[in-house]
Amino acid sequence: MRIIENITYVERQSENLALDLYLPYRTPQATVVFAHGGGFQKGTRSSAEVLPLARRFTRDGYAFASISYRLKTPLEAFDLIHRKAIRANRKRSVESGLATSKRLMGPAFEAARLDLGAAVAFMKSRSSGWDIATSSVFVVGISAGGIAALSLAYPPENLPTTCRPDAVLGLGAAMVQPWCLSPNGVPSLMLHSTMDRIIRPQNTALVEKAARQAEAPLRTIICARRGHGAPVEALLNDQDKTGTPYWTHMRMLFDACSDQSSARKRLIRLDVSQRPPPSF
């Protein structure tokens, strides 16, 4: 693979945000935008998971864009109307029964969601410049990055809209605004582990129930590994009880949601009409 570093994808008042783009030697078929974890307080686009994921994705024919996004964003960074909406959404998230930190639902989360949307828009608009075959953009997010990704797929109505990806994979993540789930959302997959003390497994059960009630094209998988960071290793190395690699589950989702595929509408119909949720 070849690497193009430090590509500015958006200019914010506080800082310019950049991505590193990993490209296969053959023509990429689509783009994966990667959002690191760190609780919206820390983390970098060169975190330990990036290189193994970049190698695997480029080997499979994807362009892989690992992004920086704003960290520790205070409420004061937003105007008064948006501050009110962020507070209201956080209160609603807490009342929904989520067992996770309030800081994962506040202003830093909202800033990351907007930045991730800007990265998706950038890669969709610039894909031809790197000879990427389609404008399809999928998002893979770990922990906080996955939280931002899932809320990009199912955005709240009281905050600014931004560019949505074609599909989302959340690794050790949570859907912190479950009331936003709807049949028209972006098809998404959550891969979670057991014994996760950061984002507890009951959050996955909560969103699974909410997705079923809302008929949303989101499904969850629990892997056998333990710990908050385990889903990354499971994605790269493990299989489910039927012998299907978790990587294959993700590939089926991405392939169905590619703009080269005619299966996207069928995917959504299947996912909301069959229980238990089918494989993508």
CSV table of C-alpha atoms in Angstrom, one decimal:
chain,number,residue,atom,x,y,z
A,1,MET,CA,0.0,0.0,0.0
A,2,ARG,CA,1.0,3.6,-0.4
A,3,ILE,CA,0.3,6.4,2.0
A,4,ILE,CA,-0.5,10.1,1.5
A,5,GLU,CA,-0.2,11.9,4.8
A,6,ASN,CA,-1.6,15.1,6.3
A,7,ILE,CA,-4.4,15.9,3.9
A,8,THR,CA,-6.6,18.7,5.2
A,9,TYR,CA,-10.2,17.8,4.9
A,10,VAL,CA,-11.8,20.7,6.8
A,11,GLU,CA,-10.8,24.0,8.3
A,12,ARG,CA,-12.3,24.8,11.7
A,13,GLN,CA,-12.0,28.0,13.6
A,14,SER,CA,-9.9,26.3,16.2
A,15,GLU,CA,-7.8,24.1,13.9
A,16,ASN,CA,-7.4,22.5,10.5
A,17,LEU,CA,-8.3,18.8,10.6
A,18,ALA,CA,-6.4,16.3,8.5
A,19,LEU,CA,-6.5,12.7,7.4
A,20,ASP,CA,-3.9,10.1,6.3
A,21,LEU,CA,-5.0,8.2,3.2
A,22,TYR,CA,-3.8,4.6,2.6
A,23,LEU,CA,-4.3,3.4,-0.9
A,24,PRO,CA,-4.0,-0.1,-2.5
A,25,TYR,CA,-1.7,-0.4,-5.5
A,26,ARG,CA,-4.7,-1.4,-7.6
A,27,THR,CA,-7.8,0.8,-8.2
A,28,PRO,CA,-9.7,1.2,-4.9
A,29,GLN,CA,-13.4,0.2,-5.2
A,30,ALA,CA,-14.6,2.4,-2.3
A,31,THR,CA,-13.4,4.3,0.7
A,32,VAL,CA,-13.4,3.5,4.4
A,33,VAL,CA,-13.2,6.5,6.8
A,34,PHE,CA,-11.7,5.5,10.2
A,35,ALA,CA,-12.5,7.3,13.4
A,36,HIS,CA,-10.3,6.5,16.4
A,37,GLY,CA,-11.4,6.1,20.0
A,38,GLY,CA,-10.4,7.9,23.2
A,39,GLY,CA,-13.6,9.2,24.8
A,40,PHE,CA,-13.6,12.4,22.7
A,41,GLN,CA,-10.7,13.5,25.0
A,42,LYS,CA,-7.7,11.9,23.5
A,43,GLY,CA,-6.5,9.7,20.6
A,44,THR,CA,-4.9,10.2,17.2
A,45,ARG,CA,-5.3,9.2,13.6
A,46,SER,CA,-2.1,7.1,14.0
A,47,SER,CA,-3.4,5.0,16.9
A,48,ALA,CA,-2.2,1.4,17.2
A,49,GLU,CA,-5.1,-0.1,15.4
A,50,VAL,CA,-4.6,2.0,12.2
A,51,LEU,CA,-1.8,0.1,10.5
A,52,PRO,CA,-3.3,-3.4,10.9
A,53,LEU,CA,-6.7,-2.1,9.7
A,54,ALA,CA,-5.2,-0.1,6.8
A,55,ARG,CA,-3.2,-3.1,5.6
A,56,ARG,CA,-6.3,-5.4,5.7
A,57,PHE,CA,-8.6,-2.9,4.0
A,58,THR,CA,-6.2,-2.0,1.3
A,59,ARG,CA,-5.5,-5.6,0.7
A,60,ASP,CA,-9.3,-6.0,0.1
A,61,GLY,CA,-9.3,-3.1,-2.4
A,62,TYR,CA,-10.5,-0.2,-0.2
A,63,ALA,CA,-9.0,3.2,0.2
A,64,PHE,CA,-8.6,3.8,4.0
A,65,ALA,CA,-8.7,7.3,5.4
A,66,SER,CA,-7.8,7.7,9.1
A,67,ILE,CA,-8.9,11.1,10.4
A,68,SER,CA,-8.2,13.5,13.2
A,69,TYR,CA,-11.2,15.2,14.8
A,70,ARG,CA,-11.7,17.8,17.4
A,71,LEU,CA,-11.1,16.7,21.0
A,72,LYS,CA,-12.3,18.1,24.3
A,73,THR,CA,-14.7,20.5,22.6
A,74,PRO,CA,-16.5,22.6,25.2
A,75,LEU,CA,-20.2,23.6,25.1
A,76,GLU,CA,-19.1,27.2,24.6
A,77,ALA,CA,-17.8,26.3,21.1
A,78,PHE,CA,-21.4,26.2,19.9
A,79,ASP,CA,-23.9,28.9,19.6
A,80,LEU,CA,-26.8,29.3,22.1
A,81,ILE,CA,-29.3,27.4,20.0
A,82,HIS,CA,-27.0,24.4,19.6
A,83,ARG,CA,-26.0,24.4,23.2
A,84,LYS,CA,-29.6,24.1,24.2
A,85,ALA,CA,-30.0,21.2,21.8
A,86,ILE,CA,-26.9,19.4,23.0
A,87,ARG,CA,-28.0,19.7,26.6
A,88,ALA,CA,-31.5,18.4,25.7
A,89,ASN,CA,-30.1,15.5,23.8
A,90,ARG,CA,-27.7,14.5,26.6
A,91,LYS,CA,-30.6,14.6,29.1
A,92,ARG,CA,-32.7,12.4,26.8
A,93,SER,CA,-29.8,10.0,26.4
A,94,VAL,CA,-29.4,9.6,30.1
A,95,GLU,CA,-33.1,9.1,30.6
A,96,SER,CA,-33.1,6.4,27.9
A,97,GLY,CA,-31.2,4.0,30.2
A,98,LEU,CA,-27.8,4.1,28.7
A,99,ALA,CA,-25.1,2.9,31.0
A,100,THR,CA,-22.2,5.0,29.9
A,101,SER,CA,-20.4,8.3,30.7
A,102,LYS,CA,-22.2,11.6,30.2
A,103,ARG,CA,-19.2,13.0,28.4
A,104,LEU,CA,-19.8,10.5,25.6
A,105,MET,CA,-23.1,12.3,24.9
A,106,GLY,CA,-22.1,16.0,25.2
A,107,PRO,CA,-20.5,18.8,23.1
A,108,ALA,CA,-17.2,16.9,22.4
A,109,PHE,CA,-19.3,14.1,20.9
A,110,GLU,CA,-21.3,16.5,18.8
A,111,ALA,CA,-18.1,18.2,17.5
A,112,ALA,CA,-16.7,14.8,16.5
A,113,ARG,CA,-19.9,13.9,14.7
A,114,LEU,CA,-19.8,17.0,12.6
A,115,ASP,CA,-16.1,16.5,11.8
A,116,LEU,CA,-16.7,12.9,10.8
A,117,GLY,CA,-19.5,14.1,8.5
A,118,ALA,CA,-17.1,16.6,7.0
A,119,ALA,CA,-14.5,13.8,6.3
A,120,VAL,CA,-17.2,11.7,4.6
A,121,ALA,CA,-18.2,14.6,2.4
A,122,PHE,CA,-14.6,15.3,1.6
A,123,MET,CA,-13.9,11.8,0.5
A,124,LYS,CA,-17.1,11.5,-1.5
A,125,SER,CA,-16.3,14.7,-3.4
A,126,ARG,CA,-12.6,13.9,-4.0
A,127,SER,CA,-12.8,10.1,-4.7
A,128,SER,CA,-12.1,10.5,-8.4
A,129,GLY,CA,-8.9,12.5,-7.7
A,130,TRP,CA,-7.4,9.4,-6.2
A,131,ASP,CA,-8.9,7.1,-8.9
A,132,ILE,CA,-11.3,5.5,-6.5
A,133,ALA,CA,-13.8,3.6,-8.6
A,134,THR,CA,-16.9,4.8,-6.7
A,135,SER,CA,-18.0,7.6,-4.4
A,136,SER,CA,-19.1,5.0,-1.8
A,137,VAL,CA,-17.8,5.9,1.7
A,138,PHE,CA,-18.2,3.6,4.7
A,139,VAL,CA,-17.3,4.5,8.2
A,140,VAL,CA,-15.5,2.3,10.8
A,141,GLY,CA,-15.3,3.7,14.3
A,142,ILE,CA,-13.8,2.4,17.5
A,143,SER,CA,-15.4,3.3,20.8
A,144,ALA,CA,-15.9,7.1,20.7
A,145,GLY,CA,-15.3,7.1,17.0
A,146,GLY,CA,-18.0,4.5,16.6
A,147,ILE,CA,-20.4,6.5,18.8
A,148,ALA,CA,-19.9,9.5,16.4
A,149,ALA,CA,-20.3,7.2,13.4
A,150,LEU,CA,-23.6,5.7,14.6
A,151,SER,CA,-25.0,9.2,15.3
A,152,LEU,CA,-23.9,10.3,11.9
A,153,ALA,CA,-25.9,7.4,10.5
A,154,TYR,CA,-28.9,8.4,12.6
A,155,PRO,CA,-28.6,12.1,13.3
A,156,PRO,CA,-30.8,14.1,15.7
A,157,GLU,CA,-33.2,16.5,14.1
A,158,ASN,CA,-32.4,19.4,16.4
A,159,LEU,CA,-28.7,19.7,15.3
A,160,PRO,CA,-27.1,20.5,12.0
A,161,THR,CA,-27.3,17.9,9.3
A,162,THR,CA,-24.1,16.7,7.6
A,163,CYS,CA,-23.1,14.2,5.0
A,164,ARG,CA,-24.0,10.6,5.9
A,165,PRO,CA,-21.9,7.6,4.9
A,166,ASP,CA,-23.2,4.6,3.0
A,167,ALA,CA,-22.8,2.2,5.9
A,168,VAL,CA,-21.3,2.1,9.4
A,169,LEU,CA,-19.4,-0.4,11.5
A,170,GLY,CA,-19.1,0.5,15.2
A,171,LEU,CA,-16.5,-1.5,17.2
A,172,GLY,CA,-17.0,-1.4,21.0
A,173,ALA,CA,-19.4,1.6,20.4
A,174,ALA,CA,-22.8,2.7,21.5
A,175,MET,CA,-25.8,4.3,19.9
A,176,VAL,CA,-26.2,7.1,22.4
A,177,GLN,CA,-29.3,8.6,20.8
A,178,PRO,CA,-31.5,5.6,20.3
A,179,TRP,CA,-34.6,7.7,19.7
A,180,CYS,CA,-33.1,8.7,16.3
A,181,LEU,CA,-33.3,5.2,14.9
A,182,SER,CA,-35.6,4.9,11.9
A,183,PRO,CA,-36.3,2.8,8.9
A,184,ASN,CA,-34.5,5.3,6.7
A,185,GLY,CA,-31.2,5.3,8.5
A,186,VAL,CA,-27.9,4.2,7.2
A,187,PRO,CA,-27.4,0.4,7.4
A,188,SER,CA,-25.1,-0.2,10.4
A,189,LEU,CA,-23.5,-3.0,12.2
A,190,MET,CA,-22.2,-3.0,15.8
A,191,LEU,CA,-19.6,-5.5,17.0
A,192,HIS,CA,-19.3,-5.7,20.7
A,193,SER,CA,-17.5,-7.8,23.2
A,194,THR,CA,-18.3,-9.4,26.6
A,195,MET,CA,-17.0,-7.8,29.8
A,196,ASP,CA,-16.6,-4.3,28.4
A,197,ARG,CA,-16.4,-2.0,31.4
A,198,ILE,CA,-16.3,1.2,29.3
A,199,ILE,CA,-19.3,0.7,27.1
A,200,ARG,CA,-21.3,-2.0,28.8
A,201,PRO,CA,-23.0,-4.8,26.9
A,202,GLN,CA,-26.4,-3.8,28.2
A,203,ASN,CA,-26.1,-0.7,25.9
A,204,THR,CA,-26.0,-3.1,23.0
A,205,ALA,CA,-29.2,-4.9,24.2
A,206,LEU,CA,-30.9,-1.5,24.6
A,207,VAL,CA,-30.1,-0.4,21.0
A,208,GLU,CA,-31.0,-3.8,19.6
A,209,LYS,CA,-34.4,-3.5,21.1
A,210,ALA,CA,-34.8,0.1,20.0
A,211,ALA,CA,-33.7,-0.8,16.4
A,212,ARG,CA,-36.2,-3.6,16.3
A,213,GLN,CA,-39.0,-1.3,17.5
A,214,ALA,CA,-38.1,1.4,15.0
A,215,GLU,CA,-37.5,-1.1,12.1
A,216,ALA,CA,-34.1,0.4,11.6
A,217,PRO,CA,-31.4,-1.3,9.5
A,218,LEU,CA,-29.0,-1.7,12.4
A,219,ARG,CA,-27.9,-5.0,13.9
A,220,THR,CA,-25.6,-6.1,16.6
A,221,ILE,CA,-23.1,-8.9,17.1
A,222,ILE,CA,-21.5,-10.0,20.4
A,223,CYS,CA,-18.1,-11.6,20.0
A,224,ALA,CA,-16.5,-14.0,22.5
A,225,ARG,CA,-13.5,-11.9,23.3
A,226,ARG,CA,-13.4,-9.8,26.5
A,227,GLY,CA,-12.6,-6.2,27.0
A,228,HIS,CA,-13.3,-2.8,25.5
A,229,GLY,CA,-10.7,-3.1,22.7
A,230,ALA,CA,-11.5,-6.7,21.8
A,231,PRO,CA,-13.8,-6.1,18.8
A,232,VAL,CA,-10.9,-4.9,16.7
A,233,GLU,CA,-9.1,-8.2,17.2
A,234,ALA,CA,-12.3,-10.1,16.6
A,235,LEU,CA,-12.9,-8.2,13.3
A,236,LEU,CA,-9.4,-9.0,12.1
A,237,ASN,CA,-9.1,-12.6,13.3
A,238,ASP,CA,-12.2,-14.3,14.6
A,239,GLN,CA,-15.4,-16.1,13.4
A,240,ASP,CA,-18.9,-16.3,14.8
A,241,LYS,CA,-20.5,-19.5,16.0
A,242,THR,CA,-21.4,-20.5,12.5
A,243,GLY,CA,-17.8,-20.2,11.3
A,244,THR,CA,-18.4,-16.9,9.4
A,245,PRO,CA,-15.6,-14.4,10.0
A,246,TYR,CA,-16.6,-11.1,11.4
A,247,TRP,CA,-14.8,-9.5,8.6
A,248,THR,CA,-17.2,-11.2,6.2
A,249,HIS,CA,-20.2,-9.8,8.1
A,250,MET,CA,-18.7,-6.3,7.5
A,251,ARG,CA,-17.9,-7.0,3.9
A,252,MET,CA,-21.4,-8.2,3.2
A,253,LEU,CA,-22.8,-5.0,4.6
A,254,PHE,CA,-20.4,-2.8,2.7
A,255,ASP,CA,-20.9,-4.7,-0.6
A,256,ALA,CA,-24.7,-4.4,-0.3
A,257,CYS,CA,-24.5,-0.7,0.4
A,258,SER,CA,-22.0,0.2,-2.4
A,259,ASP,CA,-23.3,2.6,-5.0
A,260,GLN,CA,-22.4,-0.2,-7.5
A,261,SER,CA,-24.9,-2.5,-5.8
A,262,SER,CA,-28.6,-2.8,-6.5
A,263,ALA,CA,-29.0,-4.7,-3.2
A,264,ARG,CA,-29.2,-1.7,-0.9
A,265,LYS,CA,-33.0,-1.3,-0.9
A,266,ARG,CA,-33.4,-5.1,-0.6
A,267,LEU,CA,-31.0,-5.1,2.4
A,268,ILE,CA,-33.1,-2.5,4.2
A,269,ARG,CA,-36.4,-4.4,3.5
A,270,LEU,CA,-34.9,-7.7,4.7
A,271,ASP,CA,-33.4,-6.2,7.9
A,272,VAL,CA,-36.6,-4.7,9.1
A,273,SER,CA,-38.9,-7.6,8.1
A,274,GLN,CA,-37.0,-10.6,9.4
A,275,ARG,CA,-36.2,-11.5,13.0
A,276,PRO,CA,-33.6,-12.4,14.1
A,277,PRO,CA,-31.8,-9.8,11.9
A,278,PRO,CA,-30.3,-11.5,8.9
A,279,SER,CA,-26.7,-11.4,7.8
A,280,PHE,CA,-25.9,-8.5,5.5
